[in-house]
Short mmCIF file of C-alpha atoms in Angstrom, two decimals:
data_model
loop_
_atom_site.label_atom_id
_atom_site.label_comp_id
_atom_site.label_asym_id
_atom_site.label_seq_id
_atom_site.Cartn_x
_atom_site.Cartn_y
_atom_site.Cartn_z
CA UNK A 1 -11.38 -18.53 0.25
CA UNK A 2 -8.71 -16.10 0.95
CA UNK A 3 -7.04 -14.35 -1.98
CA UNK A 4 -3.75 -12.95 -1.74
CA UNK A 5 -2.32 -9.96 -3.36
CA UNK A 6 2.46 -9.76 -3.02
CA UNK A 7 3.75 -6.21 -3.78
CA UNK A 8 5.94 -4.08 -2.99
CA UNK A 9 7.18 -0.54 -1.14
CA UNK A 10 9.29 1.49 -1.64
CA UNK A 11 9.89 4.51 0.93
CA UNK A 12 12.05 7.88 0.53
CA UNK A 13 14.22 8.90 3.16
CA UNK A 14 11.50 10.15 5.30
CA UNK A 15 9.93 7.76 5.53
CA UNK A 16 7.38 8.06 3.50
CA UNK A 17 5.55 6.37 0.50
CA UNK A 18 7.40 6.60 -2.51
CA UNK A 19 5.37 4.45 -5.04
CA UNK A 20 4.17 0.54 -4.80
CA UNK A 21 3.84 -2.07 -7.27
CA UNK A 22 1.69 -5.20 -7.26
CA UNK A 23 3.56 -8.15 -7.96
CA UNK A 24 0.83 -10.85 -7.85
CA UNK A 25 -2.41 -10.53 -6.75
CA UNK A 26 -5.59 -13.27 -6.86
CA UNK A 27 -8.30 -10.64 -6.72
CA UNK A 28 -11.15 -10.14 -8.94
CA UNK A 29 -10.29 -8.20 -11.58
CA UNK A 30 -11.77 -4.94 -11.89
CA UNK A 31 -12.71 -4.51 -8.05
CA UNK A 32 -9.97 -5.85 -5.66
CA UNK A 33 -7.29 -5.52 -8.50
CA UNK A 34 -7.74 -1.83 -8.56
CA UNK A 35 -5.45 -1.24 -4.98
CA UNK A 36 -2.70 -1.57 -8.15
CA UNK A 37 -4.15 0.83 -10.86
CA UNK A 38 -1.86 4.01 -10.84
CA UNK A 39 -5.16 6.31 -9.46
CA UNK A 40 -4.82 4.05 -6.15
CA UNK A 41 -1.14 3.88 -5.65
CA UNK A 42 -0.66 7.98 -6.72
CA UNK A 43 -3.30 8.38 -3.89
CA UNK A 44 -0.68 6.52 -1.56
CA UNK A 45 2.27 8.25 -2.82
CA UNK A 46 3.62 10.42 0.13
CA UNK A 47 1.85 8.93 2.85
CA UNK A 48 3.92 7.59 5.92
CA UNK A 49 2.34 5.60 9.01
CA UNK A 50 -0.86 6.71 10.49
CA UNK A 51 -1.88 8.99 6.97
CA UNK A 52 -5.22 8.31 6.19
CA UNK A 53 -5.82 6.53 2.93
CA UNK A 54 -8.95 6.25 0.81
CA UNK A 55 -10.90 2.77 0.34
CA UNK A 56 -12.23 2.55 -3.01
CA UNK A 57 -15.64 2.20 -3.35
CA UNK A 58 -16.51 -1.33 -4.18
CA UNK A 59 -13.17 -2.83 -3.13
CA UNK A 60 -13.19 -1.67 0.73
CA UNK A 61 -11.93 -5.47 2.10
CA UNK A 62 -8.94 -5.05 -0.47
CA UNK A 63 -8.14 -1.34 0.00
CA UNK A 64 -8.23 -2.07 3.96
CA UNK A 65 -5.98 -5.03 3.51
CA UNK A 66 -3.36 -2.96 1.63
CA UNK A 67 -4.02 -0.08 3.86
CA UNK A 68 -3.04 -2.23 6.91
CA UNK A 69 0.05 -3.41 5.18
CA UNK A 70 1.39 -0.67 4.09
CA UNK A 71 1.28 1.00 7.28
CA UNK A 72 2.97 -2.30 8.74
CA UNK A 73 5.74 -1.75 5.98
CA UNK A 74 5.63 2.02 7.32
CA UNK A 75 6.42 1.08 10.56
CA UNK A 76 9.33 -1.61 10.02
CA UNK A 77 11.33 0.72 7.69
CA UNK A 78 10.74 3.58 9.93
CA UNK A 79 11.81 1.49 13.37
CA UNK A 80 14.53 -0.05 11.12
CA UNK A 81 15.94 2.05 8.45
CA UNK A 82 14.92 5.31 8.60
CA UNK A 83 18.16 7.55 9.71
CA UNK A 84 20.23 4.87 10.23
#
């Protein structure tokens, strides 16, 4: 089945990544559960749409999955928020 993993962004002014927190997540601990270890989310920190993140080894459907959303996130708060 699908697991789920809720957390959430926070951006500077610019736009970009300013630090994330997982909130819940239903991954298996130790693989999946590591897109909310503080190596993964410094490695995030800074990043704004389109910035190439790192999959972690072992965890690549998870690390994708938060990659996507993250740039989704990027997207809305630049289209909506950013400058205004």
């Amino acid at each position: 089945g699908k697991k789920s993993i809720t957390f959430m962004v926070g951006f500077s002014s610019d736009g970009k990544i300013a630090g994330y927190t997982v909130l819940s997540s239903g991954e298996t601990k130790g693989i999946g559960s590591q897109v909310g270890e503080e190596t993964f989310v410094k490695s995030v920190i800074g990043k704004s749409n389109g910035d190439e993140v790192d999959a972690i080894s072992g965890a690549t459907i998870s690390s994708t999955a938060i990659k996507t959303a993250l740039n989704t996130a990027s997207s809305h708060y630049a289209s909506n928020y950013q400058g205004k």
